[in-house]
Coordinates of C-alpha atoms and ligand atoms in Angstrom, one line a residue:
V1 CA -2.3 27.4 -12.5
P2 CA -1.7 25.7 -9.6
D3 CA 2.6 25.4 -8.9
V4 CA 2.7 22.4 -8.3
I5 CA 0.9 19.5 -10.2
L6 CA 1.5 15.8 -7.7
V7 CA 0.6 12.4 -9.7
N8 CA -0.5 9.3 -8.2
P9 CA 0.7 6.8 -11.2
H10 CA -2.0 4.8 -12.4
Y11 CA -1.2 0.9 -12.3
I12 CA -2.6 -2.8 -12.9
R13 CA -4.7 -3.4 -10.5
R14 CA -6.4 -6.3 -8.9
H15 CA -10.3 -6.7 -9.4
G16 CA -12.7 -6.4 -6.3
G17 CA -10.8 -4.4 -3.9
G18 CA -11.4 -0.9 -2.6
V19 CA -10.0 2.2 -4.0
V20 CA -7.8 4.1 -1.6
P21 CA -6.3 7.8 -0.9
P22 CA -2.6 8.3 -1.9
I23 CA -2.3 9.9 1.7
G24 CA 1.8 10.2 0.5
L25 CA 1.2 12.6 -1.7
C26 CA -1.5 14.7 0.7
Y27 CA 1.5 15.2 3.1
L28 CA 3.4 16.2 0.1
A29 CA 0.9 18.7 -0.4
A30 CA 0.4 19.8 2.7
V31 CA 4.2 21.0 3.0
L32 CA 3.5 22.5 0.1
R33 CA 0.9 24.6 1.0
T34 CA 3.1 26.0 3.7
Q35 CA 5.6 27.0 1.7
G36 CA 2.8 29.3 -0.6
A37 CA 2.7 26.8 -2.8
S38 CA -1.3 26.0 -4.7
V39 CA -1.4 22.4 -5.5
E40 CA -3.2 20.0 -7.2
I41 CA -3.5 16.0 -7.4
V42 CA -4.0 14.3 -9.8
D43 CA -4.6 10.7 -8.8
L44 CA -4.4 8.7 -12.3
A45 CA -5.0 5.2 -9.9
A46 CA -8.0 6.3 -8.5
C47 CA -9.2 7.8 -11.9
Y48 CA -8.8 4.0 -13.5
P49 CA -9.5 1.8 -11.2
D50 CA -10.2 -0.3 -14.2
F51 CA -6.6 -0.1 -15.3
I52 CA -5.1 -3.2 -17.2
A53 CA -1.9 -2.5 -19.4
A54 CA -3.8 -3.0 -22.3
R55 CA -5.8 0.2 -21.8
R56 CA -2.7 2.2 -20.8
A57 CA -3.5 5.3 -23.6
E58 CA -6.6 6.3 -21.1
P59 CA -4.7 7.5 -18.0
L60 CA -2.0 9.1 -19.7
E61 CA -3.9 10.9 -22.2
H62 CA -6.1 12.1 -19.0
F63 CA -3.0 13.4 -17.3
A64 CA -1.8 15.0 -21.5
N65 CA -4.9 17.0 -21.0
V66 CA -4.4 18.5 -17.6
L67 CA -1.4 19.7 -18.7
E68 CA -2.9 21.2 -22.0
A69 CA -5.7 22.8 -20.0
L70 CA -3.1 25.0 -18.5
P71 CA -2.6 28.4 -19.7
S72 CA 1.3 27.8 -18.1
P73 CA 3.0 25.0 -16.8
P74 CA 3.4 24.4 -13.0
R75 CA 7.0 24.6 -11.3
L76 CA 7.1 21.5 -10.4
I77 CA 5.4 18.0 -11.4
G78 CA 6.1 15.5 -9.0
I79 CA 5.1 11.8 -9.8
G80 CA 5.1 8.9 -7.6
P81 CA 4.8 7.0 -5.1
L82 CA 7.1 5.0 -7.4
V83 CA 6.8 1.0 -6.6
T84 CA 7.7 -1.5 -9.0
A85 CA 4.3 -2.3 -10.4
T86 CA 3.9 1.8 -11.4
L87 CA 8.1 2.1 -12.9
A88 CA 6.4 2.1 -16.6
T89 CA 3.3 4.3 -15.6
T90 CA 6.2 6.8 -14.1
A91 CA 7.9 6.8 -16.9
T92 CA 5.4 7.3 -19.4
L93 CA 3.9 10.2 -17.1
A94 CA 6.9 11.9 -17.0
R95 CA 7.9 12.2 -20.6
A96 CA 4.4 13.4 -20.8
A97 CA 5.3 16.4 -18.5
R98 CA 8.5 16.9 -20.5
E99 CA 6.5 17.5 -23.9
H100 CA 4.1 19.8 -22.2
G101 CA 6.3 22.3 -20.8
D102 CA 9.4 23.0 -18.6
A103 CA 8.7 22.1 -15.3
E104 CA 11.2 20.7 -12.5
I105 CA 9.6 16.8 -12.9
A106 CA 10.6 15.1 -9.4
I107 CA 9.5 11.3 -8.8
G108 CA 9.5 9.7 -5.3
G109 CA 8.2 7.1 -3.6
P110 CA 9.7 3.3 -2.0
L111 CA 11.7 2.4 -5.1
C112 CA 13.8 5.4 -4.9
A113 CA 14.8 4.0 -2.0
V114 CA 16.6 1.1 -3.3
P115 CA 20.5 0.7 -3.4
G116 CA 20.7 1.8 -7.6
A117 CA 18.2 3.7 -8.5
A118 CA 20.1 6.7 -9.3
R119 CA 21.6 5.1 -11.9
E120 CA 19.0 2.1 -13.1
L121 CA 16.5 4.8 -13.3
S122 CA 18.5 7.6 -15.5
G123 CA 17.9 6.7 -19.4
F124 CA 14.0 5.2 -18.1
V125 CA 12.7 7.7 -16.6
D126 CA 13.1 11.4 -17.7
C127 CA 12.9 13.4 -14.6
D128 CA 15.2 16.0 -12.8
W129 CA 14.8 14.6 -8.9
L130 CA 14.4 11.4 -7.5
V131 CA 13.3 11.8 -3.9
A132 CA 13.9 9.3 -1.2
G133 CA 12.4 8.1 1.9
D134 CA 9.9 11.1 3.4
G135 CA 9.5 13.2 1.0
E136 CA 8.2 16.2 3.1
R137 CA 11.1 17.7 3.3
P138 CA 12.9 17.2 0.0
I139 CA 9.8 18.8 -2.0
A140 CA 9.5 21.9 0.2
E141 CA 13.3 22.4 -0.3
L142 CA 12.9 21.1 -4.3
F143 CA 10.0 23.9 -4.1
R144 CA 12.1 26.9 -2.9
G145 CA 14.8 25.9 -5.4
E146 CA 17.4 25.3 -2.8
R147 CA 19.1 22.2 -4.1
S148 CA 21.9 22.5 -6.8
A149 CA 23.2 19.3 -8.5
G150 CA 25.1 17.5 -5.6
C151 CA 24.2 14.9 -3.5
A152 CA 22.0 15.6 -0.3
E153 CA 19.8 13.8 2.0
G154 CA 16.5 13.2 0.8
A155 CA 16.9 14.3 -3.1
T156 CA 19.9 14.2 -5.7
R157 CA 19.2 14.7 -9.5
L158 CA 19.1 11.5 -12.0
G159 CA 22.3 9.7 -12.7
G160 CA 24.0 11.0 -10.2
D161 CA 24.4 9.2 -6.4
D162 CA 21.9 7.8 -4.8
P163 CA 19.9 10.1 -2.4
T164 CA 20.1 8.9 1.3
P165 CA 16.1 8.4 2.0
W166 CA 15.2 11.2 4.3
R167 CA 14.0 10.5 7.8
E168 CA 11.9 13.0 9.5
P169 CA 13.2 13.3 12.9
T170 CA 9.9 14.9 14.1
L171 CA 7.0 13.8 12.7
D172 CA 4.8 16.2 14.7
A173 CA 6.4 18.8 12.4
L174 CA 4.9 17.1 9.6
P175 CA 1.0 19.2 8.8
V176 CA -1.8 17.1 8.7
P177 CA -2.4 15.6 4.8
A178 CA -4.2 17.7 2.5
R179 CA -7.2 15.0 2.3
D180 CA -9.2 18.2 1.3
L181 CA -7.7 17.9 -2.9
L182 CA -9.2 15.1 -3.4
D183 CA -12.7 14.1 -4.5
H184 CA -13.7 11.9 -1.7
S185 CA -16.8 10.2 -4.3
R186 CA -13.4 8.3 -5.2
Y187 CA -12.4 6.3 -2.5
G188 CA -13.8 3.4 -0.8
S189 CA -12.8 -0.4 0.9
S190 CA -14.2 -3.2 -0.8
L191 CA -16.5 -3.6 1.6
R192 CA -17.7 0.2 2.1
R193 CA -18.4 0.5 -1.7
N194 CA -21.7 -0.8 -0.5
L195 CA -22.8 0.9 2.2
A196 CA -24.3 4.1 1.6
G197 CA -22.8 6.8 3.8
A198 CA -20.0 8.8 4.8
P199 CA -16.5 8.7 2.4
M200 CA -13.3 6.7 3.7
T201 CA -9.6 8.0 3.9
S202 CA -6.9 6.3 5.3
A203 CA -4.4 7.2 7.5
F204 CA -0.7 7.1 8.3
L205 CA 0.3 8.1 12.2
S206 CA 3.7 6.5 12.2
R207 CA 6.7 5.9 9.8
G208 CA 9.0 2.7 10.2
C209 CA 8.7 -0.8 11.2
P210 CA 11.9 -3.0 13.6
Y211 CA 11.0 -6.3 12.1
S212 CA 13.1 -7.4 8.2
C213 CA 10.5 -9.7 6.2
S214 CA 12.8 -10.7 4.0
F215 CA 10.1 -10.2 1.0
C216 CA 9.3 -6.6 2.6
A217 CA 10.3 -3.3 1.1
A218 CA 8.8 -0.6 4.0
P219 CA 11.3 -0.5 6.1
L220 CA 14.0 0.1 3.3
S221 CA 12.2 3.5 3.0
S222 CA 11.3 4.4 5.8
G223 CA 13.4 3.2 8.2
K224 CA 13.9 0.3 10.9
V225 CA 12.8 2.8 13.9
V226 CA 9.1 3.9 14.6
R227 CA 8.4 7.0 14.6
R228 CA 5.2 8.3 15.6
F229 CA 2.8 11.3 15.8
S230 CA 2.6 12.4 19.9
M231 CA -1.6 12.0 21.0
P232 CA -2.4 15.7 20.7
R233 CA -1.2 15.6 16.6
V234 CA -3.2 12.2 16.5
R235 CA -6.2 14.3 18.1
E236 CA -5.5 17.1 15.7
E237 CA -5.2 14.5 12.7
L238 CA -8.7 13.0 13.4
D239 CA -10.5 16.2 13.8
A240 CA -9.4 17.9 10.6
C241 CA -10.8 13.9 9.3
A242 CA -14.3 15.1 11.3
A243 CA -14.5 18.5 9.6
L244 CA -14.5 17.0 6.1
G245 CA -16.9 14.3 6.9
F246 CA -15.2 10.7 7.1
G247 CA -16.6 8.1 8.2
E248 CA -14.1 5.6 7.9
I249 CA -10.7 5.4 8.4
V250 CA -8.3 3.0 7.3
F251 CA -5.2 3.5 9.1
Y252 CA -2.0 1.6 6.8
D253 CA 1.1 2.1 9.5
D254 CA 3.4 -0.9 9.6
C255 CA 3.6 -1.0 12.4
L256 CA 1.7 1.6 14.8
F257 CA 1.7 -1.0 17.5
V258 CA 4.2 -3.8 18.0
R259 CA 4.5 -6.3 20.7
S260 CA 6.4 -4.5 23.5
P261 CA 6.2 -3.8 27.5
K262 CA 4.1 -0.4 26.3
L263 CA 1.8 -2.6 23.7
D264 CA -1.1 -2.4 26.3
A265 CA -0.5 1.6 27.3
R266 CA 0.3 2.6 23.9
V267 CA -3.0 0.9 22.2
A268 CA -5.1 2.5 25.3
E269 CA -3.8 6.2 24.5
F270 CA -4.8 5.7 21.3
A271 CA -7.9 4.9 21.9
A272 CA -8.4 7.9 24.2
A273 CA -7.2 10.1 21.5
I274 CA -9.9 9.1 19.4
E275 CA -12.3 9.6 22.2
Q276 CA -11.3 12.6 22.8
S277 CA -10.7 13.9 19.0
G278 CA -14.0 15.2 17.2
W279 CA -14.2 12.6 15.3
R280 CA -16.6 9.3 15.2
G281 CA -16.9 6.6 12.7
D282 CA -15.2 3.2 12.5
Y283 CA -11.9 2.4 11.5
Q284 CA -9.5 -0.2 10.5
L285 CA -5.9 -1.4 12.1
E286 CA -2.9 -3.5 10.4
L287 CA -1.6 -5.2 13.2
R288 CA 0.8 -8.3 13.4
C289 CA -0.5 -11.3 15.1
D290 CA 2.1 -11.2 17.9
A291 CA 0.7 -7.6 18.8
V292 CA -2.9 -9.1 19.1
T293 CA -1.7 -12.3 21.1
A294 CA 0.6 -10.2 23.4
M295 CA -3.0 -7.3 24.2
A296 CA -4.5 -7.6 26.9
D297 CA -8.8 -8.7 26.9
E298 CA -9.3 -4.7 28.0
T299 CA -7.1 -3.3 25.4
L300 CA -8.9 -5.3 22.6
E301 CA -12.1 -4.4 24.3
R302 CA -11.0 -0.6 24.1
L303 CA -9.8 -0.7 20.4
R304 CA -13.3 -2.1 19.8
A305 CA -15.0 0.5 21.7
S306 CA -13.5 3.4 20.2
G307 CA -14.8 2.5 16.7
C308 CA -12.0 -0.4 15.7
R309 CA -14.1 -2.6 13.3
Q310 CA -11.7 -4.9 11.4
I311 CA -7.9 -5.7 12.4
N312 CA -5.7 -7.0 9.3
M313 CA -3.0 -9.4 9.7
G314 CA -0.3 -10.6 7.6
I315 CA -0.3 -13.8 8.3
E316 CA 1.4 -15.2 4.8
K317 CA 1.9 -19.2 5.4
G318 CA 0.2 -22.3 6.9
H319 CA 3.7 -24.1 7.8
V320 CA 6.0 -23.0 10.3
A321 CA 9.4 -23.6 7.7
G322 CA 7.9 -21.0 4.8
L323 CA 7.4 -18.4 8.0
A324 CA 10.7 -19.3 9.1
A325 CA 12.7 -18.7 5.2
M326 CA 10.9 -15.5 4.9
R327 CA 12.0 -13.9 8.6
K328 CA 8.6 -13.2 9.4
R329 CA 8.7 -14.4 13.0
L330 CA 5.5 -15.5 13.6
T331 CA 3.8 -19.0 13.6
P332 CA 0.8 -20.7 12.3
E333 CA -0.3 -20.8 15.9
T334 CA -0.1 -16.9 16.8
A335 CA -2.2 -16.0 13.6
Q336 CA -4.7 -18.6 14.6
I337 CA -4.8 -17.2 18.2
A338 CA -4.7 -13.6 17.2
T339 CA -7.7 -14.6 15.4
E340 CA -9.9 -16.1 18.0
R341 CA -9.1 -13.2 19.9
V342 CA -10.3 -10.8 17.9
V343 CA -13.1 -12.2 16.5
E344 CA -14.3 -13.0 20.0
A345 CA -13.9 -9.1 20.9
G346 CA -16.3 -8.4 18.4
I347 CA -14.0 -7.0 15.9
R348 CA -13.8 -8.3 12.1
A349 CA -10.6 -10.3 11.3
A350 CA -8.8 -10.1 8.0
G351 CA -5.8 -11.6 7.0
T352 CA -3.4 -11.6 4.4
F353 CA -1.5 -14.7 2.6
I354 CA 0.9 -15.3 0.3
L355 CA 1.7 -18.3 -2.7
G356 CA 5.2 -19.2 -3.0
G357 CA 8.9 -18.8 -2.3
A358 CA 12.1 -21.1 -0.9
G359 CA 11.1 -24.5 -0.2
E360 CA 7.7 -24.3 -1.5
G361 CA 6.2 -27.0 -3.6
H362 CA 2.5 -28.0 -4.3
E363 CA 1.8 -29.4 -0.7
E364 CA 2.8 -26.2 1.0
L365 CA 1.0 -24.2 -1.1
E366 CA -1.9 -26.0 -0.1
A367 CA -1.1 -25.9 3.8
T368 CA -1.5 -22.2 3.6
V369 CA -4.9 -22.3 1.6
A370 CA -6.2 -25.2 3.8
F371 CA -4.8 -23.3 6.7
A372 CA -6.7 -19.5 5.8
E373 CA -9.9 -21.7 5.3
S374 CA -9.6 -23.2 8.8
L375 CA -9.2 -20.0 10.1
D376 CA -12.1 -18.0 11.8
L377 CA -11.5 -15.0 10.0
D378 CA -14.0 -12.6 7.8
F379 CA -11.9 -11.5 5.4
A380 CA -8.6 -13.2 3.4
H381 CA -6.5 -11.7 0.5
F382 CA -4.1 -14.6 -1.3
N383 CA -1.2 -12.8 -3.5
P384 CA 1.8 -14.7 -5.3
L385 CA 5.0 -13.5 -3.5
A386 CA 6.3 -10.5 -5.5
L387 CA 10.4 -10.1 -5.4
Y388 CA 10.9 -6.7 -4.7
P389 CA 14.3 -5.0 -5.3
G390 CA 16.4 -4.0 -2.4
T391 CA 14.9 -6.9 -0.1
P392 CA 16.8 -9.3 1.0
L393 CA 14.6 -11.5 -0.9
F394 CA 15.6 -10.2 -4.0
A395 CA 19.3 -10.6 -3.3
E396 CA 18.4 -14.1 -2.4
Q397 CA 16.7 -14.9 -5.6
F398 CA 18.9 -12.5 -7.8
P399 CA 22.6 -13.2 -6.3
D400 CA 24.5 -11.7 -9.1
R401 CA 22.6 -8.6 -10.2
G402 CA 23.5 -6.8 -7.5
D403 CA 22.0 -3.5 -7.2
K404 CA 20.9 -3.7 -11.1
W405 CA 17.3 -4.6 -11.0
L406 CA 15.6 -2.2 -13.7
Q407 CA 15.9 -5.1 -16.2
L408 CA 14.2 -7.6 -13.9
C409 CA 11.1 -5.5 -13.0
T410 CA 10.2 -4.2 -16.8
N411 CA 10.6 -7.9 -18.5
P412 CA 6.8 -8.9 -18.8
D413 CA 7.6 -12.5 -19.0
L414 CA 9.4 -12.2 -15.4
A415 CA 6.9 -9.3 -14.1
P416 CA 3.5 -9.6 -15.7
F417 CA 1.4 -7.7 -13.7
G418 CA 4.1 -5.0 -12.8
D419 CA 6.1 -7.4 -10.1
V420 CA 8.4 -9.8 -10.5
L421 CA 7.1 -13.0 -8.9
W422 CA 8.4 -15.7 -7.6
R423 CA 8.6 -19.0 -9.5
S424 CA 10.7 -22.0 -9.0
E425 CA 11.6 -25.2 -10.5
V426 CA 9.0 -27.4 -8.9
L427 CA 6.6 -24.6 -9.0
S428 CA 5.6 -22.6 -12.5
L429 CA 4.1 -19.2 -12.0
S430 CA 1.0 -20.6 -13.4
D431 CA 1.0 -23.0 -11.0
V432 CA 1.0 -20.3 -7.6
L433 CA -1.2 -18.0 -9.9
S434 CA -4.1 -21.2 -10.4
K435 CA -3.6 -21.3 -6.5
V436 CA -4.3 -18.2 -5.9
E437 CA -7.5 -18.5 -8.0
D438 CA -8.4 -21.9 -6.0
A439 CA -7.7 -20.1 -2.7
Y440 CA -10.2 -17.0 -3.2
S441 CA -13.1 -20.0 -4.8
R442 CA -12.6 -22.1 -1.5
F443 CA -12.6 -19.6 1.2
Y444 CA -15.5 -17.2 0.3
D445 CA -17.3 -20.1 0.9
G446 CA -21.3 -20.4 1.7
R447 CA -20.7 -22.0 4.9
R448 CA -18.6 -18.8 5.5
L449 CA -20.4 -16.1 4.6
T450 CA -23.4 -17.5 6.4
R451 CA -21.6 -17.4 10.0
V452 CA -19.9 -14.2 9.1
L453 CA -23.3 -12.7 8.5
S454 CA -24.6 -14.3 11.6
R455 CA -22.3 -11.7 13.2
V456 CA -22.2 -8.4 11.7
P457 CA -25.2 -5.6 12.3
P458 CA -28.2 -6.0 9.8
R459 CA -27.0 -3.0 8.2
E460 CA -23.6 -4.2 6.9
R461 CA -25.4 -8.1 5.7
D462 CA -25.8 -6.5 2.0
S463 CA -22.4 -5.4 1.9
V464 CA -20.9 -8.2 3.5
T465 CA -22.8 -10.6 0.6
A466 CA -21.9 -8.4 -2.2
S467 CA -17.8 -8.4 -1.1
Y468 CA -18.4 -12.5 -0.8
A469 CA -19.2 -12.3 -4.7
R470 CA -17.0 -10.1 -5.9
L471 CA -13.8 -11.6 -4.1
R472 CA -14.8 -14.9 -4.9
S473 CA -15.6 -14.2 -8.4
E474 CA -14.2 -11.2 -9.8
R475 CA -10.2 -10.9 -7.7
P476 CA -9.1 -14.7 -9.3
A477 CA -9.7 -12.9 -12.5
S478 CA -7.1 -10.4 -11.2
W479 CA -4.4 -13.3 -12.4
H480 CA -5.3 -14.2 -15.5
L481 CA -1.9 -13.7 -17.3
E482 CA -4.0 -13.0 -20.9
R483 CA -5.2 -9.5 -18.7
A484 CA -1.8 -8.1 -18.5
G485 CA -1.2 -8.4 -22.8
D486 CA -0.8 -5.2 -24.1
P487 CA -1.5 -5.1 -27.5
H488 CA 0.7 -2.0 -28.5
P489 CA 4.2 -2.5 -26.2
D490 CA 6.1 -0.3 -28.1
R491 CA 4.4 2.5 -27.0
Y492 CA 5.8 2.0 -23.7
A493 CA 8.8 1.2 -24.3
A494 CA 11.2 3.8 -22.4
Ligands
B12_501 C1 -1.0 2.1 1.9 C2 -0.6 1.2 1.0 C3 -0.9 1.1 -0.3 C4 -2.4 1.5 -0.2 C5 -2.0 3.0 -1.1 C6 -1.1 3.1 -1.7 C7 -0.7 4.9 -2.1 N1 -0.8 5.1 -3.3 O1 -0.6 5.7 -1.6 C8 -2.7 0.3 -1.9 C9 -3.5 -0.6 -1.0 C10 -3.7 1.1 -2.7 C11 -1.9 -0.2 -2.3 C12 -1.4 -0.4 -3.4 C13 -0.2 -1.0 -4.1 N2 0.7 -1.1 -3.3 CO1 1.3 -0.6 -1.1 N3 2.1 -0.2 0.2 C14 0.8 0.5 1.1 C15 2.0 0.8 2.3 C16 1.3 0.1 3.2 C17 2.1 2.3 2.9 C18 2.1 3.2 2.2 C19 1.6 5.0 2.6 O2 0.6 5.1 2.7 N4 2.5 5.0 3.0 C20 2.2 6.5 3.8 C21 2.9 7.5 3.2 C22 2.9 8.7 4.2 O3 4.0 7.2 3.0 P1 4.3 7.0 1.0 O4 3.0 6.5 0.2 O5 5.6 6.1 0.6 O6 4.8 8.9 0.6 C23 5.6 9.1 1.1 C24 7.1 9.0 0.8 O7 7.4 7.6 0.0 C25 7.8 10.0 -0.1 N5 6.7 10.2 -1.9 C26 5.7 9.4 -2.3 N6 4.8 9.5 -3.3 C27 6.1 11.1 -4.0 C28 6.3 11.6 -4.7 C29 7.3 12.6 -5.0 C30 7.2 13.1 -6.4 C31 8.3 13.0 -4.0 C32 9.1 14.0 -3.9 C33 8.0 11.8 -3.1 C34 6.8 11.1 -2.6 O8 6.9 11.1 0.5 C35 6.0 10.3 0.5 C36 5.9 11.6 2.3 O9 6.5 10.8 2.8 C37 3.3 0.5 1.9 C38 4.3 -0.2 3.1 C39 5.3 1.3 3.1 N7 5.1 1.4 4.7 O10 5.7 2.0 2.2 C40 2.9 -0.3 0.6 C41 4.2 -0.8 -0.3 C42 4.3 0.8 -0.9 N8 3.0 -0.8 -1.4 C43 3.5 -1.8 -2.2 C44 2.9 -2.6 -3.6 C45 3.6 -3.6 -4.2 C46 1.6 -2.5 -3.7 C47 1.0 -2.5 -5.3 C48 1.9 -2.9 -6.1 C49 0.3 -3.8 -5.3 C50 0.1 -4.3 -6.2 N9 0.4 -5.2 -6.8 O11 -1.8 -3.8 -6.5 C51 0.2 -1.6 -5.0 C52 0.7 -0.6 -6.1 C53 0.1 1.0 -5.9 C54 1.1 2.3 -5.5 N10 0.9 3.2 -6.4 O12 1.7 2.2 -4.6 C55 5.2 -2.1 -1.8 C56 6.3 -2.0 -2.7 C57 7.1 -2.6 -2.8 C58 8.0 -2.1 -4.2 N11 9.1 -2.2 -4.5 O13 7.0 -2.4 -5.2 C59 5.1 -1.6 -1.0 C60 6.3 -0.6 0.1 C61 4.7 -2.5 0.3 C62 5.6 -3.7 0.1 N12 4.7 -5.1 0.2 O14 6.5 -4.2 0.7 N13 -0.4 0.0 -1.4
SF4_502 S1 5.7 -7.4 6.6 FE1 4.9 -5.8 8.3 S2 6.4 -6.5 10.2 FE2 7.7 -7.0 8.0 S3 8.9 -6.0 7.5 FE3 7.2 -5.7 6.3 S4 6.0 -3.7 7.6 FE4 7.4 -4.7 8.7

């Protein structure tokens, strides 16, 4: 019997995307192991990648079967990461955990760091502990039974005060995530799915972001100061990835590199750490456009030479006013230069765009889609603007609600796919969602595919072609409102 079961809740997924390992849970598992705990991870998001609300019973039954098969209950069941999209499923999973024994139940993840969480979630999620911020130290303390009912950093009893997000001061103190607990065959980026070969994994080598984009929930949980692993610790993690045979890594860090006087030196150090490690493969990085434009040519070349095959940039909008309204501190021009530089360096360029927001009408939506089309990107994603509790945007939109966000986030009209989606007097939600569909079909056209194929290695051509077909035809269907229809809503009501 495992001492601890960690569950990654299922959620309404977008079609045609990749399946990404729950690296946060692997971090928790690694720390628990240092405490002598045996740990199992149940990744329902990966087991049910085609999940839609109307099929909620299967993952829940899967979890119940896991618990029923155990001769005795585990000591601790951890469910998360809790985000708005996993609120409903987390509540049903916690209830199932309660019904199947007397394990302590802890919930953690970004939403637990939102003001009001302890009060809002009590009565909705039946759990013992709420964990905010970095979960490693709090979960180890919970496992050792060192927590009492009082308020403490990182974890509190549900219904009490909000937990103060815990931020691990020395990241190097964290053990390498326990990726060995996952079934690697389930994971792959959308592109990789068609490439036979070594499995992919994800990594997170820093915590925190110093920016304050009004729509983003990340800094609330992980803080505004960027904490990074030392290069020896980065090498250790890459060696561990090599030992497990991973051929591709996606670095999901919010701000592994930001524009600063140390930017080029930091990137060079990182590339050197990769080259000195035992790991060889392809990797993807998330970067702000202004970090790309601030890099020297040699630095971008260094990234490519060390295996960087794709850079993902949050471009968000094609018009200055929209970017300013979101406090993104970027301009379309920066995005254009960044895209050109990435492509010139021989790296795939991918951008994400957000449709909807203050001051946007049909013209502004069109300006963003047309801007995306005009860029020489290899891949693009278009999302309707989501309003996450705890963000400045959420407060602007719902000024009278204070920290009372649960009712809004669980209202199926406002949050048909799990996140509260933007709408306004000039743009209905259907307008925004139709534009998302339009954007995918326009962006993934034959001309772009021909151009992109001319610069990818022959062995990748089939997978790029297949990805384009999926993103053009499958992805838009993610936003059909009828998909979210649940025939048995009462079964899942908290
Ligand atoms: C990588 C990533 C993904 C990946 C992997 C997600 C995963 N399950 O690991 C993919 C692409 C699948 C994804 C999907 C989605 N994501 Co995402 N994602 C991120 C990103 C960029 C990094 C997450 C990460 O790996 N962090 C590193 C690890 C170490 O941290 P962590 O996962 O938060 O876990 C730590 C703590 O939170 C805590 N913890 C987490 N789980 C648990 C459980 C227990 C029991 C305990 C005690 C503690 C605990 O301890 C962990 C270790 O310290 C964040 C931004 C961010 N910086 O947080 C957005 C972010 C979490 N995603 C977000 C969203 C909205 C989504 C989607 C809903 C998008 C969609 N509609 O499809 C889905 C939801 C899926 C989900 N279950 O998270 C939002 C959440 C905002 C909100 N309030 O809802 C964020 C904050 C970005 C943003 N836009 O603001 N995402
Ligand atoms: S969108 Fe990126 S840069 Fe902006 S606050 Fe979020 S993580 Fe930071």
